mmCIF file of C-alpha atoms in Angstrom:
data_model
loop_
_atom_site.group_PDB
_atom_site.id
_atom_site.type_symbol
_atom_site.label_atom_id
_atom_site.label_comp_id
_atom_site.label_asym_id
_atom_site.label_seq_id
_atom_site.Cartn_x
_atom_site.Cartn_y
_atom_site.Cartn_z
ATOM 1 C CA MET A 1 0.000 0.000 0.000
ATOM 2 C CA THR A 2 1.611 3.246 -1.140
ATOM 3 C CA ARG A 3 2.177 5.897 1.502
ATOM 4 C CA ALA A 4 3.058 9.571 1.312
ATOM 5 C CA SER A 5 4.720 11.856 3.797
ATOM 6 C CA ALA A 6 2.544 13.641 6.333
ATOM 7 C CA ARG A 7 4.825 16.660 5.799
ATOM 8 C CA SER A 8 3.306 17.475 2.407
ATOM 9 C CA THR A 9 2.404 21.128 2.671
ATOM 10 C CA HIS A 10 -0.855 21.509 0.775
ATOM 11 C CA TRP A 11 -3.601 19.291 -0.601
ATOM 12 C CA ASP A 12 -6.825 19.953 -2.437
ATOM 13 C CA LEU A 13 -8.617 17.517 -0.126
ATOM 14 C CA VAL A 14 -7.576 15.819 3.088
ATOM 15 C CA VAL A 15 -9.756 12.948 4.292
ATOM 16 C CA VAL A 16 -9.286 12.140 7.968
ATOM 17 C CA GLY A 17 -9.908 8.431 8.575
ATOM 18 C CA ALA A 18 -9.322 5.678 6.012
ATOM 19 C CA GLY A 19 -12.221 3.384 6.914
ATOM 20 C CA PRO A 20 -15.211 2.897 4.599
ATOM 21 C CA ALA A 21 -16.375 6.522 4.860
ATOM 22 C CA GLY A 22 -12.897 7.956 4.291
ATOM 23 C CA ALA A 23 -11.924 5.611 1.468
ATOM 24 C CA ALA A 24 -15.301 6.304 -0.183
ATOM 25 C CA ALA A 25 -14.710 10.049 0.137
ATOM 26 C CA ALA A 26 -11.356 9.733 -1.598
ATOM 27 C CA LEU A 27 -12.908 7.554 -4.306
ATOM 28 C CA GLY A 28 -15.803 9.962 -4.827
ATOM 29 C CA ALA A 29 -13.449 12.919 -5.109
ATOM 30 C CA LEU A 30 -11.035 11.255 -7.524
ATOM 31 C CA HIS A 31 -13.847 9.860 -9.652
ATOM 32 C CA THR A 32 -15.114 13.430 -10.019
ATOM 33 C CA ASP A 33 -11.651 14.901 -10.671
ATOM 34 C CA PRO A 34 -8.804 12.398 -11.194
ATOM 35 C CA GLY A 35 -6.243 15.202 -11.052
ATOM 36 C CA LEU A 36 -7.174 16.242 -7.522
ATOM 37 C CA ARG A 37 -4.458 16.073 -4.845
ATOM 38 C CA VAL A 38 -6.087 13.899 -2.178
ATOM 39 C CA ALA A 39 -4.538 12.797 1.108
ATOM 40 C CA LEU A 40 -6.155 9.939 3.033
ATOM 41 C CA VAL A 41 -4.977 10.207 6.641
ATOM 42 C CA ASP A 42 -5.269 7.492 9.284
ATOM 43 C CA ARG A 43 -3.552 6.840 12.600
ATOM 44 C CA ALA A 44 -3.302 3.076 11.932
ATOM 45 C CA ASP A 45 -1.437 0.864 9.525
ATOM 46 C CA PHE A 46 -3.581 -1.365 7.316
ATOM 47 C CA PRO A 47 -4.785 -4.030 7.622
ATOM 48 C CA ARG A 48 -6.172 -3.341 11.090
ATOM 49 C CA ASP A 49 -9.169 -4.607 13.049
ATOM 50 C CA LYS A 50 -12.244 -2.493 13.686
ATOM 51 C CA ALA A 51 -15.146 -3.347 15.976
ATOM 52 C CA CYS A 52 -18.261 -3.816 13.839
ATOM 53 C CA GLY A 53 -20.984 -6.293 12.951
ATOM 54 C CA ASP A 54 -19.190 -6.721 9.591
ATOM 55 C CA ALA A 55 -22.443 -6.955 7.586
ATOM 56 C CA VAL A 56 -22.125 -5.446 4.114
ATOM 57 C CA ALA A 57 -25.410 -4.835 2.304
ATOM 58 C CA PRO A 58 -25.489 -5.237 -1.497
ATOM 59 C CA HIS A 59 -26.366 -1.553 -1.735
ATOM 60 C CA VAL A 60 -22.815 -0.768 -0.605
ATOM 61 C CA LEU A 61 -21.399 -2.545 -3.653
ATOM 62 C CA ASP A 62 -23.857 -0.668 -5.877
ATOM 63 C CA LEU A 63 -22.476 2.628 -4.574
ATOM 64 C CA LEU A 64 -18.858 1.569 -4.968
ATOM 65 C CA ALA A 65 -19.491 0.501 -8.564
ATOM 66 C CA GLN A 66 -20.541 4.103 -9.282
ATOM 67 C CA VAL A 67 -16.998 5.251 -8.429
ATOM 68 C CA GLY A 68 -15.259 2.477 -10.342
ATOM 69 C CA VAL A 69 -14.780 -0.171 -7.641
ATOM 70 C CA THR A 70 -16.075 -3.588 -8.668
ATOM 71 C CA GLY A 71 -15.377 -7.182 -7.668
ATOM 72 C CA LEU A 72 -14.440 -6.133 -4.130
ATOM 73 C CA LEU A 73 -16.063 -9.162 -2.455
ATOM 74 C CA ASP A 74 -16.063 -11.712 -5.264
ATOM 75 C CA ASP A 75 -14.026 -14.140 -3.150
ATOM 76 C CA ARG A 76 -16.353 -13.941 -0.131
ATOM 77 C CA VAL A 77 -19.376 -16.146 0.616
ATOM 78 C CA PRO A 78 -22.705 -14.282 0.466
ATOM 79 C CA VAL A 79 -25.366 -14.803 3.140
ATOM 80 C CA GLY A 80 -28.877 -15.112 1.782
ATOM 81 C CA ARG A 81 -31.069 -15.598 4.858
ATOM 82 C CA LEU A 82 -32.001 -13.384 7.772
ATOM 83 C CA ARG A 83 -33.603 -14.571 10.999
ATOM 84 C CA LEU A 84 -35.275 -12.084 13.328
ATOM 85 C CA GLY A 85 -36.537 -13.132 16.735
ATOM 86 C CA ARG A 86 -37.785 -11.957 20.096
ATOM 87 C CA GLY A 87 -39.059 -13.940 23.054
ATOM 88 C CA GLY A 88 -39.901 -17.062 21.066
ATOM 89 C CA LEU A 89 -41.300 -15.282 17.986
ATOM 90 C CA THR A 90 -39.271 -15.764 14.807
ATOM 91 C CA ALA A 91 -39.354 -14.482 11.249
ATOM 92 C CA GLU A 92 -36.840 -16.132 8.937
ATOM 93 C CA ARG A 93 -36.844 -15.557 5.202
ATOM 94 C CA PRO A 94 -34.487 -15.158 2.257
ATOM 95 C CA MET A 95 -33.383 -11.591 1.674
ATOM 96 C CA ALA A 96 -34.253 -9.985 -1.644
ATOM 97 C CA ARG A 97 -30.511 -9.728 -2.320
ATOM 98 C CA PRO A 98 -27.795 -11.524 -0.359
ATOM 99 C CA ALA A 99 -25.434 -9.653 1.936
ATOM 100 C CA TRP A 100 -21.855 -10.365 2.995
ATOM 101 C CA VAL A 101 -20.156 -10.645 6.379
ATOM 102 C CA VAL A 102 -16.604 -9.391 5.927
ATOM 103 C CA PRO A 103 -14.213 -8.624 8.804
ATOM 104 C CA ARG A 104 -13.278 -4.976 8.756
ATOM 105 C CA ARG A 105 -9.617 -5.971 8.732
ATOM 106 C CA ILE A 106 -10.255 -7.232 5.200
ATOM 107 C CA LEU A 107 -12.903 -4.787 3.980
ATOM 108 C CA ASP A 108 -11.169 -1.602 5.086
ATOM 109 C CA ALA A 109 -7.776 -2.623 3.680
ATOM 110 C CA ARG A 110 -9.352 -3.387 0.303
ATOM 111 C CA LEU A 111 -11.178 -0.073 0.231
ATOM 112 C CA ALA A 112 -8.026 1.843 1.200
ATOM 113 C CA ASP A 113 -6.113 -0.007 -1.548
ATOM 114 C CA ALA A 114 -8.823 0.980 -4.041
ATOM 115 C CA ALA A 115 -8.527 4.619 -3.001
ATOM 116 C CA VAL A 116 -4.737 4.531 -3.393
ATOM 117 C CA ALA A 117 -5.103 2.865 -6.801
ATOM 118 C CA ALA A 118 -7.416 5.721 -7.806
ATOM 119 C CA GLY A 119 -4.729 8.266 -6.892
ATOM 120 C CA ALA A 120 -5.094 9.011 -3.164
ATOM 121 C CA HIS A 121 -1.984 9.308 -0.976
ATOM 122 C CA LEU A 122 -2.262 7.340 2.262
ATOM 123 C CA LEU A 123 -0.650 9.099 5.235
ATOM 124 C CA ARG A 124 0.050 7.603 8.647
ATOM 125 C CA HIS A 125 -0.821 10.388 11.054
ATOM 126 C CA ARG A 126 -3.166 10.879 14.008
ATOM 127 C CA VAL A 127 -5.113 14.104 13.587
ATOM 128 C CA ARG A 128 -5.739 15.856 16.888
ATOM 129 C CA GLY A 129 -7.170 19.198 15.829
ATOM 130 C CA LEU A 130 -7.744 21.673 13.029
ATOM 131 C CA ARG A 131 -8.054 25.375 12.417
ATOM 132 C CA GLN A 132 -10.052 27.005 9.667
ATOM 133 C CA HIS A 133 -8.475 30.005 7.935
ATOM 134 C CA THR A 134 -9.715 32.209 5.130
ATOM 135 C CA GLU A 135 -7.865 30.282 2.408
ATOM 136 C CA ALA A 136 -7.375 26.810 3.882
ATOM 137 C CA VAL A 137 -7.916 24.338 6.701
ATOM 138 C CA VAL A 138 -4.796 23.443 8.706
ATOM 139 C CA LEU A 139 -4.565 20.119 10.521
ATOM 140 C CA ASP A 140 -2.243 19.969 13.522
ATOM 141 C CA GLY A 141 -0.411 23.047 12.331
ATOM 142 C CA ARG A 142 1.255 21.339 9.384
ATOM 143 C CA ILE A 143 -1.151 19.699 6.914
ATOM 144 C CA ARG A 144 -3.008 22.251 4.775
ATOM 145 C CA ALA A 145 -6.049 21.550 2.619
ATOM 146 C CA ALA A 146 -8.563 23.472 0.576
ATOM 147 C CA ALA A 147 -11.253 21.149 1.994
ATOM 148 C CA VAL A 148 -11.416 18.412 4.632
ATOM 149 C CA VAL A 149 -13.677 15.404 5.119
ATOM 150 C CA GLY A 150 -13.849 14.124 8.687
ATOM 151 C CA ALA A 151 -14.396 10.365 8.498
ATOM 152 C CA ASP A 152 -12.631 9.497 11.736
ATOM 153 C CA GLY A 153 -15.328 7.525 13.512
ATOM 154 C CA ALA A 154 -17.517 7.770 16.579
ATOM 155 C CA HIS A 155 -14.958 9.771 18.582
ATOM 156 C CA SER A 156 -14.121 12.083 15.693
ATOM 157 C CA ALA A 157 -11.440 14.685 16.373
ATOM 158 C CA VAL A 158 -12.734 16.658 13.383
ATOM 159 C CA ARG A 159 -16.239 16.759 14.828
ATOM 160 C CA ARG A 160 -14.902 17.927 18.190
ATOM 161 C CA ALA A 161 -12.861 20.648 16.484
ATOM 162 C CA LEU A 162 -16.053 21.939 14.868
ATOM 163 C CA GLY A 163 -17.716 22.103 18.277
ATOM 164 C CA LEU A 164 -20.677 20.022 17.184
ATOM 165 C CA PRO A 165 -22.726 18.227 19.861
ATOM 166 C CA GLY A 166 -23.190 14.481 19.898
ATOM 167 C CA GLY A 167 -26.472 12.601 19.865
ATOM 168 C CA PRO A 168 -27.793 9.292 21.201
ATOM 169 C CA VAL A 169 -25.226 6.519 21.538
ATOM 170 C CA ALA A 170 -25.343 2.730 21.735
ATOM 171 C CA LEU A 171 -22.707 0.428 23.200
ATOM 172 C CA ALA A 172 -21.873 -2.906 21.584
ATOM 173 C CA LEU A 173 -19.491 -5.799 22.142
ATOM 174 C CA ARG A 174 -18.222 -7.855 19.216
ATOM 175 C CA GLY A 175 -16.253 -11.100 18.936
ATOM 176 C CA TYR A 176 -15.674 -14.042 16.593
ATOM 177 C CA ALA A 177 -16.849 -17.540 17.486
ATOM 178 C CA PRO A 178 -17.502 -20.875 15.735
ATOM 179 C CA VAL A 179 -20.890 -20.997 14.037
ATOM 180 C CA PRO A 180 -23.247 -23.566 15.604
ATOM 181 C CA PRO A 181 -25.183 -25.720 13.106
ATOM 182 C CA GLY A 182 -28.505 -23.973 13.728
ATOM 183 C CA ARG A 183 -27.117 -20.586 12.712
ATOM 184 C CA ARG A 184 -25.084 -21.476 9.641
ATOM 185 C CA GLY A 185 -25.768 -19.625 6.423
ATOM 186 C CA ALA A 186 -27.748 -16.874 8.114
ATOM 187 C CA GLN A 187 -27.617 -13.523 9.784
ATOM 188 C CA VAL A 188 -29.436 -13.933 13.095
ATOM 189 C CA ILE A 189 -30.763 -11.062 15.218
ATOM 190 C CA GLU A 190 -32.498 -11.649 18.558
ATOM 191 C CA PHE A 191 -34.102 -8.575 20.076
ATOM 192 C CA GLY A 192 -33.858 -8.047 23.816
ATOM 193 C CA THR A 193 -36.811 -8.463 26.130
ATOM 194 C CA ARG A 194 -35.505 -6.493 29.123
ATOM 195 C CA HIS A 195 -33.129 -3.721 28.067
ATOM 196 C CA GLN A 196 -34.720 -1.627 25.342
ATOM 197 C CA PRO A 197 -33.763 -1.164 22.640
ATOM 198 C CA SER A 198 -31.207 -3.959 22.398
ATOM 199 C CA TYR A 199 -30.346 -7.071 20.425
ATOM 200 C CA ALA A 200 -27.831 -9.861 20.073
ATOM 201 C CA TRP A 201 -26.506 -11.055 16.729
ATOM 202 C CA SER A 202 -24.724 -13.909 15.028
ATOM 203 C CA PHE A 203 -23.618 -13.282 11.446
ATOM 204 C CA ASP A 204 -22.083 -16.253 9.611
ATOM 205 C CA ARG A 205 -18.890 -15.198 7.803
ATOM 206 C CA GLY A 206 -18.925 -18.290 5.598
ATOM 207 C CA ASP A 207 -15.576 -19.586 6.871
ATOM 208 C CA GLY A 208 -16.699 -21.470 9.985
ATOM 209 C CA LEU A 209 -16.739 -18.382 12.184
ATOM 210 C CA ALA A 210 -19.469 -15.897 12.967
ATOM 211 C CA ASN A 211 -19.338 -12.277 13.981
ATOM 212 C CA VAL A 212 -21.282 -12.353 17.262
ATOM 213 C CA GLY A 213 -22.185 -9.604 19.667
ATOM 214 C CA TYR A 214 -24.659 -7.683 21.726
ATOM 215 C CA GLY A 215 -25.570 -3.996 21.801
ATOM 216 C CA GLU A 216 -27.967 -1.659 23.560
ATOM 217 C CA THR A 217 -28.741 2.037 23.596
ATOM 218 C CA LEU A 218 -27.162 3.975 26.441
ATOM 219 C CA HIS A 219 -29.412 6.148 28.569
ATOM 220 C CA THR A 220 -28.535 9.340 30.395
ATOM 221 C CA GLY A 221 -28.088 8.733 34.097
ATOM 222 C CA ARG A 222 -27.674 4.981 33.697
ATOM 223 C CA THR A 223 -24.250 3.392 34.069
ATOM 224 C CA ALA A 224 -22.973 1.717 30.911
ATOM 225 C CA PRO A 225 -22.828 -2.074 31.320
ATOM 226 C CA ALA A 226 -19.411 -3.696 31.732
ATOM 227 C CA ARG A 227 -18.050 -6.272 29.286
ATOM 228 C CA ALA A 228 -19.038 -9.190 31.530
ATOM 229 C CA ARG A 229 -22.627 -7.957 31.626
ATOM 230 C CA LEU A 230 -22.737 -7.523 27.851
ATOM 231 C CA LEU A 231 -21.520 -11.103 27.423
ATOM 232 C CA GLU A 232 -24.198 -12.328 29.844
ATOM 233 C CA ARG A 233 -26.903 -10.593 27.846
ATOM 234 C CA LEU A 234 -25.526 -12.003 24.595
ATOM 235 C CA ASP A 235 -25.637 -15.537 25.988
ATOM 236 C CA ALA A 236 -29.143 -15.024 27.391
ATOM 237 C CA LEU A 237 -30.501 -14.037 23.977
ATOM 238 C CA LEU A 238 -28.400 -16.365 21.801
ATOM 239 C CA PRO A 239 -27.314 -19.298 24.000
ATOM 240 C CA GLY A 240 -23.942 -20.672 23.003
ATOM 241 C CA ALA A 241 -23.153 -17.886 20.512
ATOM 242 C CA ALA A 242 -20.142 -16.686 22.496
ATOM 243 C CA GLU A 243 -18.715 -20.165 23.150
ATOM 244 C CA GLY A 244 -15.142 -20.310 21.901
ATOM 245 C CA GLY A 245 -15.265 -16.595 21.146
ATOM 246 C CA ARG A 246 -12.205 -14.414 20.798
ATOM 247 C CA GLN A 247 -11.177 -10.901 19.750
ATOM 248 C CA TRP A 248 -13.826 -9.273 21.917
ATOM 249 C CA VAL A 249 -13.916 -5.528 21.359
ATOM 250 C CA GLY A 250 -16.372 -2.939 22.642
ATOM 251 C CA HIS A 251 -17.352 0.118 20.669
ATOM 252 C CA HIS A 252 -19.748 3.060 20.665
ATOM 253 C CA LEU A 253 -22.317 3.665 17.934
ATOM 254 C CA PRO A 254 -23.456 7.281 17.327
ATOM 255 C CA LEU A 255 -27.087 6.823 16.319
ATOM 256 C CA SER A 256 -28.746 8.920 13.641
ATOM 257 C CA THR A 257 -31.765 11.114 14.300
ATOM 258 C CA ALA A 258 -34.345 12.925 12.186
ATOM 259 C CA ARG A 259 -32.623 16.232 12.982
ATOM 260 C CA TRP A 260 -29.323 15.478 11.205
ATOM 261 C CA ARG A 261 -27.906 18.479 9.348
ATOM 262 C CA PRO A 262 -24.396 18.646 7.840
ATOM 263 C CA PRO A 263 -22.331 21.781 8.563
ATOM 264 C CA ALA A 264 -21.510 24.363 5.892
ATOM 265 C CA GLY A 265 -18.013 25.434 4.883
ATOM 266 C CA ARG A 266 -14.807 23.636 3.965
ATOM 267 C CA VAL A 267 -15.057 20.856 6.568
ATOM 268 C CA LEU A 268 -17.485 17.982 5.948
ATOM 269 C CA LEU A 269 -18.375 14.959 8.071
ATOM 270 C CA ALA A 270 -19.217 11.458 6.858
ATOM 271 C CA GLY A 271 -20.207 8.128 8.375
ATOM 272 C CA ASP A 272 -19.866 7.623 12.134
ATOM 273 C CA ALA A 273 -18.156 11.010 12.471
ATOM 274 C CA ALA A 274 -21.399 12.555 11.209
ATOM 275 C CA GLY A 275 -23.459 10.575 13.755
ATOM 276 C CA LEU A 276 -24.849 8.237 11.121
ATOM 277 C CA VAL A 277 -25.618 4.768 12.429
ATOM 278 C CA ASN A 278 -29.053 3.243 11.843
ATOM 279 C CA PRO A 279 -30.911 3.387 15.198
ATOM 280 C CA LEU A 280 -32.898 0.243 14.343
ATOM 281 C CA THR A 281 -30.048 -2.077 13.437
ATOM 282 C CA GLY A 282 -26.741 -0.418 14.304
ATOM 283 C CA GLU A 283 -25.795 -0.631 10.610
ATOM 284 C CA GLY A 284 -23.331 2.034 9.546
ATOM 285 C CA ILE A 285 -21.367 0.854 6.518
ATOM 286 C CA TYR A 286 -24.021 1.873 3.988
ATOM 287 C CA TYR A 287 -24.291 5.347 5.517
ATOM 288 C CA ALA A 288 -20.478 5.588 5.613
ATOM 289 C CA VAL A 289 -20.021 4.760 1.940
ATOM 290 C CA ALA A 290 -23.016 6.811 0.764
ATOM 291 C CA THR A 291 -22.030 9.964 2.664
ATOM 292 C CA GLY A 292 -18.329 9.439 1.990
ATOM 293 C CA ILE A 293 -18.863 9.373 -1.771
ATOM 294 C CA ALA A 294 -21.200 12.380 -1.558
ATOM 295 C CA ALA A 295 -18.689 14.340 0.540
ATOM 296 C CA GLY A 296 -15.824 13.531 -1.820
ATOM 297 C CA ARG A 297 -17.843 14.530 -4.856
ATOM 298 C CA ALA A 298 -18.964 17.779 -3.227
ATOM 299 C CA ALA A 299 -15.436 18.711 -2.180
ATOM 300 C CA ALA A 300 -14.019 17.896 -5.629
ATOM 301 C CA ALA A 301 -16.678 19.926 -7.422
ATOM 302 C CA ALA A 302 -16.158 22.888 -5.086
ATOM 303 C CA CYS A 303 -12.379 22.751 -5.601
ATOM 304 C CA ARG A 304 -12.820 22.478 -9.354
ATOM 305 C CA ASP A 305 -14.926 25.645 -9.274
ATOM 306 C CA ARG A 306 -12.304 27.300 -7.035
ATOM 307 C CA ARG A 307 -14.913 27.720 -4.337
ATOM 308 C CA PRO A 308 -13.903 25.131 -1.689
ATOM 309 C CA GLU A 309 -15.754 27.138 0.941
ATOM 310 C CA ARG A 310 -18.988 26.045 -0.802
ATOM 311 C CA ALA A 311 -18.255 22.315 -0.373
ATOM 312 C CA GLY A 312 -20.535 22.043 2.661
ATOM 313 C CA GLU A 313 -23.465 23.550 0.757
ATOM 314 C CA ARG A 314 -23.003 21.092 -2.104
ATOM 315 C CA TYR A 315 -22.765 18.217 0.350
ATOM 316 C CA ALA A 316 -25.924 19.300 2.174
ATOM 317 C CA ARG A 317 -27.895 19.348 -1.075
ATOM 318 C CA ALA A 318 -26.668 15.883 -2.054
ATOM 319 C CA THR A 319 -27.264 14.245 1.315
ATOM 320 C CA ARG A 320 -30.677 15.858 1.637
ATOM 321 C CA ARG A 321 -31.772 13.830 -1.376
ATOM 322 C CA ILE A 322 -29.965 10.677 -0.257
ATOM 323 C CA LEU A 323 -30.782 10.507 3.426
ATOM 324 C CA LEU A 324 -33.205 12.960 5.013
ATOM 325 C CA PRO A 325 -36.527 11.205 4.257
ATOM 326 C CA HIS A 326 -34.986 7.876 5.266
ATOM 327 C CA LEU A 327 -33.619 9.287 8.541
ATOM 328 C CA ARG A 328 -37.049 10.614 9.471
ATOM 329 C CA HIS A 329 -38.548 7.176 8.900
ATOM 330 C CA THR A 330 -35.854 5.311 10.854
ATOM 331 C CA ALA A 331 -36.195 7.766 13.746
ATOM 332 C CA LEU A 332 -39.943 7.119 13.888
ATOM 333 C CA ALA A 333 -39.441 3.365 13.553
ATOM 334 C CA ALA A 334 -36.863 3.398 16.357
ATOM 335 C CA ARG A 335 -39.343 5.118 18.668
ATOM 336 C CA LEU A 336 -42.017 2.587 17.779
ATOM 337 C CA ALA A 337 -39.573 -0.282 18.354
ATOM 338 C CA ARG A 338 -39.229 0.648 22.027
ATOM 339 C CA GLY A 339 -42.593 -0.980 22.596
ATOM 340 C CA ARG A 340 -42.768 -4.741 23.037
ATOM 341 C CA ARG A 341 -46.036 -5.088 21.110
ATOM 342 C CA THR A 342 -44.675 -3.187 18.112
ATOM 343 C CA VAL A 343 -41.580 -5.380 17.775
ATOM 344 C CA GLU A 344 -43.613 -8.560 18.104
ATOM 345 C CA ALA A 345 -46.168 -7.296 15.583
ATOM 346 C CA ALA A 346 -43.360 -6.509 13.124
ATOM 347 C CA LEU A 347 -42.047 -10.058 13.504
ATOM 348 C CA ARG A 348 -45.488 -11.583 12.942
ATOM 349 C CA ALA A 349 -46.100 -9.404 9.906
ATOM 350 C CA SER A 350 -42.667 -10.263 8.456
ATOM 351 C CA ALA A 351 -43.230 -13.978 8.992
ATOM 352 C CA ALA A 352 -46.567 -13.738 7.180
ATOM 353 C CA ASP A 353 -45.588 -11.589 4.200
ATOM 354 C CA GLN A 354 -42.346 -11.490 2.202
ATOM 355 C CA ARG A 355 -43.056 -7.909 1.108
ATOM 356 C CA VAL A 356 -43.215 -6.723 4.705
ATOM 357 C CA PHE A 357 -40.020 -8.628 5.474
ATOM 358 C CA ASP A 358 -38.220 -7.091 2.487
ATOM 359 C CA ASP A 359 -39.322 -3.567 3.355
ATOM 360 C CA LEU A 360 -38.230 -4.017 6.961
ATOM 361 C CA VAL A 361 -34.795 -5.217 5.808
ATOM 362 C CA GLU A 362 -34.476 -2.246 3.458
ATOM 363 C CA LEU A 363 -35.331 0.133 6.298
ATOM 364 C CA GLY A 364 -32.625 -1.395 8.473
ATOM 365 C CA LEU A 365 -29.829 -1.886 5.945
ATOM 366 C CA ALA A 366 -29.952 0.934 3.417
ATOM 367 C CA ARG A 367 -32.246 3.884 2.642
ATOM 368 C CA GLY A 368 -35.666 2.262 2.970
ATOM 369 C CA ARG A 369 -38.800 3.887 4.346
ATOM 370 C CA LEU A 370 -41.943 2.930 6.225
ATOM 371 C CA THR A 371 -43.801 1.738 3.150
ATOM 372 C CA PRO A 372 -47.576 1.231 2.874
ATOM 373 C CA ALA A 373 -47.047 -2.550 2.844
ATOM 374 C CA LEU A 374 -44.980 -2.371 6.028
ATOM 375 C CA ALA A 375 -47.412 -0.027 7.768
ATOM 376 C CA PHE A 376 -50.436 -2.120 6.762
ATOM 377 C CA GLY A 377 -48.795 -5.372 7.834
ATOM 378 C CA LEU A 378 -47.779 -3.891 11.170
ATOM 379 C CA GLY A 379 -51.224 -2.464 11.797
ATOM 380 C CA ARG A 380 -52.894 -5.746 10.938
ATOM 381 C CA ALA A 381 -50.586 -7.670 13.278
ATOM 382 C CA LEU A 382 -51.173 -5.161 16.090
ATOM 383 C CA ALA A 383 -54.937 -5.421 15.633
ATOM 384 C CA ALA A 384 -54.776 -9.212 15.679
ATOM 385 C CA SER A 385 -52.730 -9.244 18.878
ATOM 386 C CA ALA A 386 -55.275 -6.954 20.572
ATOM 387 C CA ARG A 387 -58.222 -9.253 19.910
ATOM 388 C CA PRO A 388 -59.427 -11.208 22.955
ATOM 389 C CA THR A 389 -58.637 -14.896 22.815
ATOM 390 C CA GLY A 390 -61.205 -16.100 25.353
ATOM 391 C CA PRO A 391 -64.999 -15.829 25.505
ATOM 392 C CA ILE A 392 -66.442 -12.338 25.772
ATOM 393 C CA ARG A 393 -68.594 -11.873 28.863
ATOM 394 C CA GLU A 394 -71.343 -9.333 29.161
ATOM 395 C CA PRO A 395 -70.909 -6.962 32.153
ATOM 396 C CA ALA A 396 -73.107 -7.762 35.141
#
């Protein structure tokens, strides 16, 4: 993997963070303007591990194909089935399109390689702060850029430098364990019955191991659970999933809300750094790649027009079309999912109707919405669960 010196004095675009959002930003920028000077900055050497559920929706590959990256996962085994459960209720069906479960050590290195192949310069440097000047953005007093994309994760230094507040956060624990026979060839999600909202997962990688874990939303005034407690809750929901597990890593998930608005100016945020993780599923790779490409394209177009200070405006227009309606729908769905009856009704409706199942998957993995089919199926299941099951007695 080609590297450049962090002492380079000036770049058209500096992308902070070389994960999916950062690599996508570099790819989006260079696809728009191959002559752009792009630095992709990360504190780690690649390949490196990253705590994640590792699920890659097919929509991610669709986006990457738009910026010239194809065949990225041709050697990986796709997963075609999804099983959703809660308290004994289960909905298991084939997904409309298969997904992949790819360790981030592999996925991120391949994406960074693709960005370098497209012309980005990969720098090993930990960004700690930035200052915005009239003509440029300066990172740590030495790296200058016409525009910057902050793609440096949940604890983004770029976001902190902008003084932007955080939003709701979830805590998750991830490990790798042998796949038991009953969970092979599937992505399995078991929703919690006590700590809301929460779920445990087991995602078959296709190589004998599964990405397994447990996550729950953190609440103000409530102490975050320790690793031992997270493991207990994982085992309670998916017995045996953690047996033989290793590489346990905890991580925070900055959950998206309906009020998301990107900042204006030369500094853009993408992926986790922008607070974009699906509040229903904890999925963030689609958001990372979608907003990364959009940020890179916006920055490249603004630099091409010699108006890098307008990059944020371009990015806001693009992401408004891509994400805002979807984020409103996921925010509403996440509120509804706090209720036990709603989750169980969604499972019943999904088990009864493939269309409802498909729409629910789309809402949780990409840019889906609360469709009429999903709303009707949910309402019908809620009405059915409210009907009395015993004889009706007249009042005395």
